[in-house]
Amino acid sequence: MGKAERKKQILDSAARLFSSRRFDEVLMDDIAHEAGVAKGTLYSYFPDKEELYFAVVFEGLSQLNSTLEALPDRQMEPDQQLREVMHAIVAFLRKNRFFFKLLFMEDNKGEGGRGEYRRRWHQERHHQMDVIEAVLAKGAESGVLDIRCLHVEAQILRGMVQSVLHSYHRGQVTAEEMVDVIMRVFLDGVRVRP
Amino acid sequence: MGKAERKKQILDSAARLFSSRRFDEVLMDDIAHEAGVAKGTLYSYFPDKEELYFAVVFEGLSQLNSTLEALPDRQMEPDQQLREVMHAIVAFLRKNRFFFKLLFMEDNKGEGGRGEYRRRWHQERHHQMDVIEAVLAKGAESGVLDIRCLHVEAQILRGMVQSVLHSYHRGQVTAEEMVDVIMRVFLDGVRVRP
Amino acid sequence: MGKAERKKQILDSAARLFSSRRFDEVLMDDIAHEAGVAKGTLYSYFPDKEELYFAVVFEGLSQLNSTLEALPDRQMEPDQQLREVMHAIVAFLRKNRFFFKLLFMEDNKGEGGRGEYRRRWHQERHHQMDVIEAVLAKGAESGVLDIRCLHVEAQILRGMVQSVLHSYHRGQVTAEEMVDVIMRVFLDGVRVRP
Amino acid sequence: MGKAERKKQILDSAARLFSSRRFDEVLMDDIAHEAGVAKGTLYSYFPDKEELYFAVVFEGLSQLNSTLEALPDRQMEPDQQLREVMHAIVAFLRKNRFFFKLLFMEDNKGEGGRGEYRRRWHQERHHQMDVIEAVLAKGAESGVLDIRCLHVEAQILRGMVQSVLHSYHRGQVTAEEMVDVIMRVFLDGVRVRP
DNA sequence: GATGAATGAGCCTTCATTCAT
DNA sequence: GATGAATGAAGGCTCATTCAT
């Protein structure tokens, strides 16, 4: 079997487990078993449990970033473009349910631990926010969106994505429907206008 | 020293530590040291580390719930009432920064682990959502809010609180200002209307 | 039980085991069992197996050095004084059979491994050779001994001690008898003179 | 490549490594790398690591024994003959620096471990001592040497060889010079005679 | 009741050994 | 026969938990 293939297999199994149990509740034995390899094999792909964990996290993050970067920069209305970005994120996180959990687990983690990784995490995570912020900024410039504090509105959007995914995750709701909800509330709010 | 006092001291120390490091990175020694008691003492207040952890989590959750229940049920416009509820939540989480992290960590945790606690967690957490949903429902009934799927809009609000706290956490922003942002976006959205 | 007492107990047990089996053949479990403590206890006295090993070695070495330093500096013939030093060494090594083996094992170890310890070993070991060399030098000055290369003659003496202990170790020979042999051969050689 | 040639290559590499690091610090990987073969290959020449180690040790020992056996039995004065034997030993150990260490490491090893090998080791080692003892005995018979306890004097000689090699090992001293020192001290001692 | 030294179950990690290529 | 990726037994070490003081 190809090395890359096997590495992917391990990362997937680890993602599955790490996303549903605490770090200390996931045994290297479990991961090995889930991946269908011997425990020792894990160590020829990752130096230790900690690194495997971070590899899982960063693997997901860069896939998400790649997805966003691959988005065509077609000319379109800012709200249309925002919808596209949202759709890409929501679709990705729906397909990668395990990563979804890890993503928000990491987001809420304290500053303790390996500063090295915290730093890299925030950096990569910013990349994403940048994409969102860029669209919002364009909308603001063209007078379509009322953005008061770019960073905060972008974060709010992120929070909405998280909570919508959270509340719909067990249902049979499509990505489109989720995006509809997000766009409606974010763009127009819930207040009935006279 | 009063037993209750000491117990509180332990819970606080544990909250501080659990909110900034992984469960397995927080040692009973650390907690004891932080709380200024001997390790063995922890065990006369809590049966084991796991229970201490859940005690911390549920302690925070019930305080938040108490805060919400204590809210006077004065007659007022639904949006005013929503603002009050939001303010109570935001103010509480600002004051209990450690619990804020734990709260959202737990929210994003998988289904693994002690089902017993997961169940109780969701139940208590629901209590909170119920308060929010009640206000939203009232607003919908009175024709002021356009609520399509109560549960989802409530979750969105929750996500917004989380992300606003997240993005403002290091700044010198008041709870009022945070609520302003949340209310503005949630009620009216960011689209500029002609 | 006193901490020092327990530490001594561990060092002794470890010495006993390390002197009769390869490092990797001695399990921490074995040492704990031999010392009558739990495995974990070992780690509150020594940071790891390696350090415990070196502690054993250096403990022996400093005891030997102390013994030599405690030797009175009475005025006496160089050969008498040499005999005293030899006797002290031989007696010590007879009483500390386990250390005897470790001592010479370490002497013949390669340069690999923690340079830190190799350095310290050679330094402490030198201390001993210095004592021997001092006596030989005095003998040379007073014209009693024909020393051509102080360092080498001292080493030879050391080699003789080792081999005499080695060959007599299972017998019922006293330290005095061993020293007699050493002194006879070292001072006069085995050639019959006309 | 010839099998014998490759086996020699492996033994040499192993000797080099085993003589400078602890058994457990020498990995089969290291040996394979040093010998320029794959790890698996080691196992087609030696059943396991332990056996490879003993093969190294016994290989050295039999070479030394062969060297001694090859010594011509010419008629000569006992001290001359002793000098020849010493020279053979010293020269061999100088040329086989790695084995020199292993030799004395093994000598000082405890009784633990595979009794099988310990027994064989002592037996083979005795062979050597026998050669030395034979010469000493001849010297004693012819009244040239004052041997009191054949076995012990032989051991002393062995200790002297070890320590002289030890102290001179980094210098540029010839085997002849080493033997000179040994013979001088062993035969005549260091006491100045009136 | 509080303490913290001692305990030992449990898990991460290593590395000798195997075997499919 | 040679190779080196995969294996998994074994052991060092940690740390939650206990209990004698």
PDB file of N, CA and C in Angstrom, chain C residues 19-20 22-24 50 79 101 104-105 107-108 110-112 143-146 148 152-153 155-156 158-160 162-164 166-168 170 181 184-193, chain D residues 19-20 22-24 50 79 101 104-105 107-108 110-112 143-146 148 152-153 155-156 158-160 162-164 166-168 170 181 184-193:
ATOM      1  N   SER C  19      25.163  -4.996  39.221  1.00  0.00           N
ATOM      2  CA  SER C  19      26.489  -5.606  39.181  1.00  0.00           C
ATOM      3  C   SER C  19      26.445  -7.050  38.706  1.00  0.00           C
ATOM      4  N   SER C  20      25.257  -7.590  38.576  1.00  0.00           N
ATOM      5  CA  SER C  20      25.246  -8.985  38.139  1.00  0.00           C
ATOM      6  C   SER C  20      24.470  -9.209  36.849  1.00  0.00           C
ATOM      7  N   ARG C  22      23.201  -7.219  32.890  1.00  0.00           N
ATOM      8  CA  ARG C  22      23.323  -6.084  31.979  1.00  0.00           C
ATOM      9  C   ARG C  22      22.270  -5.048  32.327  1.00  0.00           C
ATOM     10  N   PHE C  23      22.580  -3.804  32.021  1.00  0.00           N
ATOM     11  CA  PHE C  23      21.657  -2.692  32.278  1.00  0.00           C
ATOM     12  C   PHE C  23      20.247  -3.008  31.792  1.00  0.00           C
ATOM     13  N   ASP C  24      20.149  -3.521  30.587  1.00  0.00           N
ATOM     14  CA  ASP C  24      18.824  -3.778  30.012  1.00  0.00           C
ATOM     15  C   ASP C  24      18.180  -5.032  30.599  1.00  0.00           C
ATOM     16  N   GLU C  50      18.466   5.483  34.129  1.00  0.00           N
ATOM     17  CA  GLU C  50      19.832   5.891  33.816  1.00  0.00           C
ATOM     18  C   GLU C  50      20.464   6.625  35.007  1.00  0.00           C
ATOM     19  N   ASP C  79      56.772   2.432  51.459  1.00  0.00           N
ATOM     20  CA  ASP C  79      56.179   1.123  51.164  1.00  0.00           C
ATOM     21  C   ASP C  79      55.146   0.754  52.218  1.00  0.00           C
ATOM     22  N   LYS C 101      32.452  -4.817  40.911  1.00  0.00           N
ATOM     23  CA  LYS C 101      32.162  -5.149  39.516  1.00  0.00           C
ATOM     24  C   LYS C 101      31.789  -3.914  38.718  1.00  0.00           C
ATOM     25  N   PHE C 104      34.809  -1.699  37.738  1.00  0.00           N
ATOM     26  CA  PHE C 104      35.629  -2.091  36.606  1.00  0.00           C
ATOM     27  C   PHE C 104      34.849  -2.202  35.305  1.00  0.00           C
ATOM     28  N   MET C 105      33.547  -2.410  35.452  1.00  0.00           N
ATOM     29  CA  MET C 105      32.721  -2.339  34.251  1.00  0.00           C
ATOM     30  C   MET C 105      32.803  -0.937  33.671  1.00  0.00           C
ATOM     31  N   ASP C 107      35.054   1.299  34.134  1.00  0.00           N
ATOM     32  CA  ASP C 107      36.386   1.616  33.641  1.00  0.00           C
ATOM     33  C   ASP C 107      36.566   1.208  32.199  1.00  0.00           C
ATOM     34  N   ASN C 108      35.957   0.091  31.855  1.00  0.00           N
ATOM     35  CA  ASN C 108      36.191  -0.431  30.518  1.00  0.00           C
ATOM     36  C   ASN C 108      35.120  -0.031  29.521  1.00  0.00           C
ATOM     37  N   GLY C 110      33.092   2.247  26.861  1.00  0.00           N
ATOM     38  CA  GLY C 110      33.530   3.096  25.763  1.00  0.00           C
ATOM     39  C   GLY C 110      33.261   4.556  26.042  1.00  0.00           C
ATOM     40  N   GLU C 111      33.584   5.383  25.077  1.00  0.00           N
ATOM     41  CA  GLU C 111      33.399   6.823  25.264  1.00  0.00           C
ATOM     42  C   GLU C 111      31.991   7.281  24.901  1.00  0.00           C
ATOM     43  N   GLY C 112      31.209   6.376  24.340  1.00  0.00           N
ATOM     44  CA  GLY C 112      29.849   6.749  23.957  1.00  0.00           C
ATOM     45  C   GLY C 112      29.040   7.156  25.166  1.00  0.00           C
ATOM     46  N   GLY C 143      64.001   7.917  47.022  1.00  0.00           N
ATOM     47  CA  GLY C 143      64.936   6.943  46.456  1.00  0.00           C
ATOM     48  C   GLY C 143      64.623   5.501  46.763  1.00  0.00           C
ATOM     49  N   VAL C 144      63.422   5.243  47.250  1.00  0.00           N
ATOM     50  CA  VAL C 144      63.078   3.869  47.603  1.00  0.00           C
ATOM     51  C   VAL C 144      62.457   3.133  46.423  1.00  0.00           C
ATOM     52  N   LEU C 145      61.708   3.868  45.605  1.00  0.00           N
ATOM     53  CA  LEU C 145      61.032   3.221  44.466  1.00  0.00           C
ATOM     54  C   LEU C 145      61.594   3.722  43.141  1.00  0.00           C
ATOM     55  N   ASP C 146      61.632   2.831  42.222  1.00  0.00           N
ATOM     56  CA  ASP C 146      62.137   3.167  40.883  1.00  0.00           C
ATOM     57  C   ASP C 146      60.946   3.412  39.949  1.00  0.00           C
ATOM     58  N   ARG C 148      59.301   5.044  36.806  1.00  0.00           N
ATOM     59  CA  ARG C 148      59.734   5.616  35.518  1.00  0.00           C
ATOM     60  C   ARG C 148      58.661   6.550  34.933  1.00  0.00           C
ATOM     61  N   VAL C 152      51.726   5.449  34.778  1.00  0.00           N
ATOM     62  CA  VAL C 152      51.639   4.061  34.344  1.00  0.00           C
ATOM     63  C   VAL C 152      51.834   3.086  35.500  1.00  0.00           C
ATOM     64  N   GLU C 153      52.796   3.348  36.312  1.00  0.00           N
ATOM     65  CA  GLU C 153      52.989   2.462  37.450  1.00  0.00           C
ATOM     66  C   GLU C 153      51.743   2.449  38.344  1.00  0.00           C
ATOM     67  N   GLN C 155      48.692   2.913  37.402  1.00  0.00           N
ATOM     68  CA  GLN C 155      47.690   2.122  36.692  1.00  0.00           C
ATOM     69  C   GLN C 155      47.962   0.637  36.865  1.00  0.00           C
ATOM     70  N   ILE C 156      49.214   0.297  36.806  1.00  0.00           N
ATOM     71  CA  ILE C 156      49.563  -1.115  36.947  1.00  0.00           C
ATOM     72  C   ILE C 156      49.117  -1.635  38.311  1.00  0.00           C
ATOM     73  N   ARG C 158      46.733  -0.500  40.045  1.00  0.00           N
ATOM     74  CA  ARG C 158      45.281  -0.600  39.962  1.00  0.00           C
ATOM     75  C   ARG C 158      44.880  -1.910  39.260  1.00  0.00           C
ATOM     76  N   GLY C 159      45.569  -2.248  38.188  1.00  0.00           N
ATOM     77  CA  GLY C 159      45.275  -3.489  37.462  1.00  0.00           C
ATOM     78  C   GLY C 159      45.534  -4.693  38.339  1.00  0.00           C
ATOM     79  N   MET C 160      46.566  -4.599  39.147  1.00  0.00           N
ATOM     80  CA  MET C 160      46.897  -5.725  40.009  1.00  0.00           C
ATOM     81  C   MET C 160      45.825  -5.921  41.069  1.00  0.00           C
ATOM     82  N   GLN C 162      42.737  -5.140  40.854  1.00  0.00           N
ATOM     83  CA  GLN C 162      41.574  -5.710  40.194  1.00  0.00           C
ATOM     84  C   GLN C 162      41.726  -7.212  39.993  1.00  0.00           C
ATOM     85  N   SER C 163      42.880  -7.618  39.470  1.00  0.00           N
ATOM     86  CA  SER C 163      43.009  -9.030  39.136  1.00  0.00           C
ATOM     87  C   SER C 163      43.150  -9.910  40.370  1.00  0.00           C
ATOM     88  N   VAL C 164      43.786  -9.363  41.396  1.00  0.00           N
ATOM     89  CA  VAL C 164      43.900 -10.165  42.615  1.00  0.00           C
ATOM     90  C   VAL C 164      42.515 -10.368  43.231  1.00  0.00           C
ATOM     91  N   HIS C 166      39.810 -10.311  41.675  1.00  0.00           N
ATOM     92  CA  HIS C 166      39.116 -11.191  40.752  1.00  0.00           C
ATOM     93  C   HIS C 166      39.452 -12.651  41.029  1.00  0.00           C
ATOM     94  N   SER C 167      40.730 -12.932  41.149  1.00  0.00           N
ATOM     95  CA  SER C 167      41.115 -14.339  41.271  1.00  0.00           C
ATOM     96  C   SER C 167      40.834 -14.901  42.655  1.00  0.00           C
ATOM     97  N   TYR C 168      40.819 -14.037  43.644  1.00  0.00           N
ATOM     98  CA  TYR C 168      40.592 -14.542  44.988  1.00  0.00           C
ATOM     99  C   TYR C 168      39.137 -14.443  45.418  1.00  0.00           C
ATOM    100  N   ARG C 170      36.322 -15.700  45.129  1.00  0.00           N
ATOM    101  CA  ARG C 170      35.469 -16.765  45.630  1.00  0.00           C
ATOM    102  C   ARG C 170      36.089 -17.512  46.809  1.00  0.00           C
ATOM    103  N   VAL C 181      50.282 -10.209  48.498  1.00  0.00           N
ATOM    104  CA  VAL C 181      50.612 -10.628  47.132  1.00  0.00           C
ATOM    105  C   VAL C 181      50.916  -9.421  46.267  1.00  0.00           C
ATOM    106  N   ARG C 184      54.193  -7.734  47.269  1.00  0.00           N
ATOM    107  CA  ARG C 184      55.373  -8.528  46.909  1.00  0.00           C
ATOM    108  C   ARG C 184      55.699  -8.387  45.436  1.00  0.00           C
ATOM    109  N   VAL C 185      54.675  -8.623  44.584  1.00  0.00           N
ATOM    110  CA  VAL C 185      54.949  -8.582  43.152  1.00  0.00           C
ATOM    111  C   VAL C 185      55.274  -7.170  42.688  1.00  0.00           C
ATOM    112  N   PHE C 186      54.490  -6.209  43.201  1.00  0.00           N
ATOM    113  CA  PHE C 186      54.720  -4.852  42.710  1.00  0.00           C
ATOM    114  C   PHE C 186      56.074  -4.317  43.152  1.00  0.00           C
ATOM    115  N   LEU C 187      56.463  -4.628  44.402  1.00  0.00           N
ATOM    116  CA  LEU C 187      57.729  -4.071  44.890  1.00  0.00           C
ATOM    117  C   LEU C 187      58.947  -4.851  44.412  1.00  0.00           C
ATOM    118  N   ASP C 188      58.815  -6.168  44.423  1.00  0.00           N
ATOM    119  CA  ASP C 188      60.020  -6.960  44.141  1.00  0.00           C
ATOM    120  C   ASP C 188      59.966  -7.807  42.880  1.00  0.00           C
ATOM    121  N   GLY C 189      58.796  -7.965  42.301  1.00  0.00           N
ATOM    122  CA  GLY C 189      58.727  -8.800  41.109  1.00  0.00           C
ATOM    123  C   GLY C 189      58.852 -10.263  41.457  1.00  0.00           C
ATOM    124  N   VAL C 190      58.730 -11.085  40.440  1.00  0.00           N
ATOM    125  CA  VAL C 190      58.741 -12.520  40.712  1.00  0.00           C
ATOM    126  C   VAL C 190      60.049 -13.195  40.329  1.00  0.00           C
ATOM    127  N   ARG C 191      60.986 -12.416  39.776  1.00  0.00           N
ATOM    128  CA  ARG C 191      62.234 -13.057  39.382  1.00  0.00           C
ATOM    129  C   ARG C 191      63.079 -13.410  40.622  1.00  0.00           C
ATOM    130  N   VAL C 192      63.590 -14.577  40.591  1.00  0.00           N
ATOM    131  CA  VAL C 192      64.460 -14.991  41.683  1.00  0.00           C
ATOM    132  C   VAL C 192      65.822 -14.343  41.477  1.00  0.00           C
ATOM    133  N   ARG C 193      66.295 -13.709  42.520  1.00  0.00           N
ATOM    134  CA  ARG C 193      67.588 -13.035  42.362  1.00  0.00           C
ATOM    135  C   ARG C 193      68.689 -13.903  42.973  1.00  0.00           C
TER     136      ARG C 193
ATOM    137  N   SER D  19      31.630  -2.321  21.620  1.00  0.00           N
ATOM    138  CA  SER D  19      32.722  -1.946  22.510  1.00  0.00           C
ATOM    139  C   SER D  19      32.645  -0.485  22.937  1.00  0.00           C
ATOM    140  N   SER D  20      31.747   0.263  22.346  1.00  0.00           N
ATOM    141  CA  SER D  20      31.695   1.665  22.763  1.00  0.00           C
ATOM    142  C   SER D  20      30.346   2.090  23.336  1.00  0.00           C
ATOM    143  N   ARG D  22      26.585   0.576  25.514  1.00  0.00           N
ATOM    144  CA  ARG D  22      25.925  -0.511  26.227  1.00  0.00           C
ATOM    145  C   ARG D  22      25.158  -1.380  25.239  1.00  0.00           C
ATOM    146  N   PHE D  23      25.000  -2.633  25.604  1.00  0.00           N
ATOM    147  CA  PHE D  23      24.260  -3.581  24.770  1.00  0.00           C
ATOM    148  C   PHE D  23      22.930  -2.991  24.291  1.00  0.00           C
ATOM    149  N   ASP D  24      22.197  -2.412  25.232  1.00  0.00           N
ATOM    150  CA  ASP D  24      20.888  -1.893  24.856  1.00  0.00           C
ATOM    151  C   ASP D  24      20.965  -0.592  24.075  1.00  0.00           C
ATOM    152  N   GLU D  50      21.496 -11.223  20.780  1.00  0.00           N
ATOM    153  CA  GLU D  50      22.287 -11.834  21.839  1.00  0.00           C
ATOM    154  C   GLU D  50      23.378 -12.732  21.241  1.00  0.00           C
ATOM    155  N   ASP D  79      61.945 -16.224  30.828  1.00  0.00           N
ATOM    156  CA  ASP D  79      61.545 -14.816  30.776  1.00  0.00           C
ATOM    157  C   ASP D  79      61.447 -14.344  29.333  1.00  0.00           C
ATOM    158  N   LYS D 101      38.240  -3.884  24.690  1.00  0.00           N
ATOM    159  CA  LYS D 101      37.220  -3.430  25.638  1.00  0.00           C
ATOM    160  C   LYS D 101      36.226  -4.526  25.971  1.00  0.00           C
ATOM    161  N   PHE D 104      37.546  -7.174  28.466  1.00  0.00           N
ATOM    162  CA  PHE D 104      37.545  -6.870  29.888  1.00  0.00           C
ATOM    163  C   PHE D 104      36.157  -6.541  30.418  1.00  0.00           C
ATOM    164  N   MET D 105      35.305  -6.102  29.529  1.00  0.00           N
ATOM    165  CA  MET D 105      33.913  -5.939  29.945  1.00  0.00           C
ATOM    166  C   MET D 105      33.361  -7.307  30.355  1.00  0.00           C
ATOM    167  N   ASP D 107      34.972  -9.937  31.223  1.00  0.00           N
ATOM    168  CA  ASP D 107      35.636 -10.456  32.409  1.00  0.00           C
ATOM    169  C   ASP D 107      34.956  -9.996  33.684  1.00  0.00           C
ATOM    170  N   ASN D 108      34.493  -8.760  33.671  1.00  0.00           N
ATOM    171  CA  ASN D 108      33.929  -8.211  34.892  1.00  0.00           C
ATOM    172  C   ASN D 108      32.426  -8.355  34.997  1.00  0.00           C
ATOM    173  N   GLY D 110      28.832 -10.036  35.700  1.00  0.00           N
ATOM    174  CA  GLY D 110      28.338 -10.882  36.777  1.00  0.00           C
ATOM    175  C   GLY D 110      27.979 -12.272  36.306  1.00  0.00           C
ATOM    176  N   GLU D 111      27.427 -13.033  37.227  1.00  0.00           N
ATOM    177  CA  GLU D 111      27.103 -14.422  36.907  1.00  0.00           C
ATOM    178  C   GLU D 111      25.732 -14.564  36.233  1.00  0.00           C
ATOM    179  N   GLY D 112      24.967 -13.469  36.221  1.00  0.00           N
ATOM    180  CA  GLY D 112      23.639 -13.538  35.612  1.00  0.00           C
ATOM    181  C   GLY D 112      23.739 -13.895  34.144  1.00  0.00           C
ATOM    182  N   GLY D 143      63.632 -22.686  38.405  1.00  0.00           N
ATOM    183  CA  GLY D 143      64.183 -21.859  39.482  1.00  0.00           C
ATOM    184  C   GLY D 143      64.422 -20.417  39.129  1.00  0.00           C
ATOM    185  N   VAL D 144      63.866 -19.969  38.041  1.00  0.00           N
ATOM    186  CA  VAL D 144      64.099 -18.578  37.641  1.00  0.00           C
ATOM    187  C   VAL D 144      63.039 -17.644  38.233  1.00  0.00           C
ATOM    188  N   LEU D 145      61.846 -18.183  38.350  1.00  0.00           N
ATOM    189  CA  LEU D 145      60.768 -17.341  38.864  1.00  0.00           C
ATOM    190  C   LEU D 145      60.279 -17.839  40.223  1.00  0.00           C
ATOM    191  N   ASP D 146      59.904 -16.902  41.061  1.00  0.00           N
ATOM    192  CA  ASP D 146      59.406 -17.239  42.394  1.00  0.00           C
ATOM    193  C   ASP D 146      57.880 -17.187  42.389  1.00  0.00           C
ATOM    194  N   ARG D 148      54.351 -18.231  43.736  1.00  0.00           N
ATOM    195  CA  ARG D 148      53.791 -18.807  44.947  1.00  0.00           C
ATOM    196  C   ARG D 148      52.434 -19.475  44.698  1.00  0.00           C
ATOM    197  N   VAL D 152      47.264 -17.068  40.660  1.00  0.00           N
ATOM    198  CA  VAL D 152      47.209 -15.653  41.035  1.00  0.00           C
ATOM    199  C   VAL D 152      48.243 -14.833  40.289  1.00  0.00           C
ATOM    200  N   GLU D 153      49.446 -15.314  40.224  1.00  0.00           N
ATOM    201  CA  GLU D 153      50.460 -14.559  39.505  1.00  0.00           C
ATOM    202  C   GLU D 153      50.049 -14.376  38.041  1.00  0.00           C
ATOM    203  N   GLN D 155      47.029 -14.204  36.886  1.00  0.00           N
ATOM    204  CA  GLN D 155      45.980 -13.184  36.879  1.00  0.00           C
ATOM    205  C   GLN D 155      46.571 -11.787  37.006  1.00  0.00           C
ATOM    206  N   ILE D 156      47.577 -11.678  37.840  1.00  0.00           N
ATOM    207  CA  ILE D 156      48.207 -10.371  38.026  1.00  0.00           C
ATOM    208  C   ILE D 156      48.798  -9.888  36.705  1.00  0.00           C
ATOM    209  N   ARG D 158      47.776 -10.625  33.826  1.00  0.00           N
ATOM    210  CA  ARG D 158      46.633 -10.240  33.010  1.00  0.00           C
ATOM    211  C   ARG D 158      46.146  -8.843  33.386  1.00  0.00           C
ATOM    212  N   GLY D 159      46.094  -8.576  34.689  1.00  0.00           N
ATOM    213  CA  GLY D 159      45.664  -7.257  35.138  1.00  0.00           C
ATOM    214  C   GLY D 159      46.633  -6.184  34.678  1.00  0.00           C
ATOM    215  N   MET D 160      47.899  -6.525  34.687  1.00  0.00           N
ATOM    216  CA  MET D 160      48.898  -5.558  34.263  1.00  0.00           C
ATOM    217  C   MET D 160      48.758  -5.235  32.785  1.00  0.00           C
ATOM    218  N   GLN D 162      46.086  -5.391  31.021  1.00  0.00           N
ATOM    219  CA  GLN D 162      44.903  -4.551  30.865  1.00  0.00           C
ATOM    220  C   GLN D 162      45.189  -3.094  31.213  1.00  0.00           C
ATOM    221  N   SER D 163      45.845  -2.888  32.355  1.00  0.00           N
ATOM    222  CA  SER D 163      46.021  -1.505  32.783  1.00  0.00           C
ATOM    223  C   SER D 163      47.051  -0.769  31.944  1.00  0.00           C
ATOM    224  N   VAL D 164      48.069  -1.488  31.498  1.00  0.00           N
ATOM    225  CA  VAL D 164      49.051  -0.812  30.648  1.00  0.00           C
ATOM    226  C   VAL D 164      48.400  -0.423  29.323  1.00  0.00           C
ATOM    227  N   HIS D 166      45.368   0.145  28.902  1.00  0.00           N
ATOM    228  CA  HIS D 166      44.434   1.206  29.247  1.00  0.00           C
ATOM    229  C   HIS D 166      45.136   2.554  29.314  1.00  0.00           C
ATOM    230  N   SER D 167      46.246   2.587  30.028  1.00  0.00           N
ATOM    231  CA  SER D 167      46.891   3.886  30.247  1.00  0.00           C
ATOM    232  C   SER D 167      47.643   4.382  29.020  1.00  0.00           C
ATOM    233  N   TYR D 168      48.042   3.483  28.187  1.00  0.00           N
ATOM    234  CA  TYR D 168      48.797   3.906  27.011  1.00  0.00           C
ATOM    235  C   TYR D 168      47.935   4.060  25.766  1.00  0.00           C
ATOM    236  N   ARG D 170      45.848   5.859  24.299  1.00  0.00           N
ATOM    237  CA  ARG D 170      45.698   6.995  23.390  1.00  0.00           C
ATOM    238  C   ARG D 170      47.050   7.516  22.913  1.00  0.00           C
ATOM    239  N   VAL D 181      57.570  -2.403  29.949  1.00  0.00           N
ATOM    240  CA  VAL D 181      57.060  -1.950  31.247  1.00  0.00           C
ATOM    241  C   VAL D 181      56.526  -3.130  32.052  1.00  0.00           C
ATOM    242  N   ARG D 184      59.337  -5.493  33.174  1.00  0.00           N
ATOM    243  CA  ARG D 184      60.171  -4.899  34.231  1.00  0.00           C
ATOM    244  C   ARG D 184      59.487  -5.000  35.589  1.00  0.00           C
ATOM    245  N   VAL D 185      58.243  -4.504  35.639  1.00  0.00           N
ATOM    246  CA  VAL D 185      57.558  -4.505  36.931  1.00  0.00           C
ATOM    247  C   VAL D 185      57.263  -5.926  37.393  1.00  0.00           C
ATOM    248  N   PHE D 186      56.782  -6.753  36.481  1.00  0.00           N
ATOM    249  CA  PHE D 186      56.403  -8.107  36.912  1.00  0.00           C
ATOM    250  C   PHE D 186      57.615  -8.915  37.362  1.00  0.00           C
ATOM    251  N   LEU D 187      58.701  -8.773  36.626  1.00  0.00           N
ATOM    252  CA  LEU D 187      59.863  -9.586  36.978  1.00  0.00           C
ATOM    253  C   LEU D 187      60.650  -9.013  38.147  1.00  0.00           C
ATOM    254  N   ASP D 188      60.832  -7.675  38.169  1.00  0.00           N
ATOM    255  CA  ASP D 188      61.735  -7.108  39.173  1.00  0.00           C
ATOM    256  C   ASP D 188      61.088  -6.170  40.178  1.00  0.00           C
ATOM    257  N   GLY D 189      59.874  -5.780  39.918  1.00  0.00           N
ATOM    258  CA  GLY D 189      59.231  -4.862  40.871  1.00  0.00           C
ATOM    259  C   GLY D 189      59.820  -3.481  40.768  1.00  0.00           C
ATOM    260  N   VAL D 190      59.277  -2.589  41.575  1.00  0.00           N
ATOM    261  CA  VAL D 190      59.732  -1.212  41.463  1.00  0.00           C
ATOM    262  C   VAL D 190      60.639  -0.789  42.614  1.00  0.00           C
ATOM    263  N   ARG D 191      60.859  -1.681  43.541  1.00  0.00           N
ATOM    264  CA  ARG D 191      61.711  -1.281  44.673  1.00  0.00           C
ATOM    265  C   ARG D 191      63.183  -1.177  44.239  1.00  0.00           C
ATOM    266  N   VAL D 192      63.768  -0.124  44.656  1.00  0.00           N
ATOM    267  CA  VAL D 192      65.186   0.053  44.360  1.00  0.00           C
ATOM    268  C   VAL D 192      65.963  -0.834  45.323  1.00  0.00           C
ATOM    269  N   ARG D 193      66.841  -1.625  44.750  1.00  0.00           N
ATOM    270  CA  ARG D 193      67.616  -2.507  45.616  1.00  0.00           C
ATOM    271  C   ARG D 193      68.991  -1.911  45.864  1.00  0.00           C
TER     272      ARG D 193
END
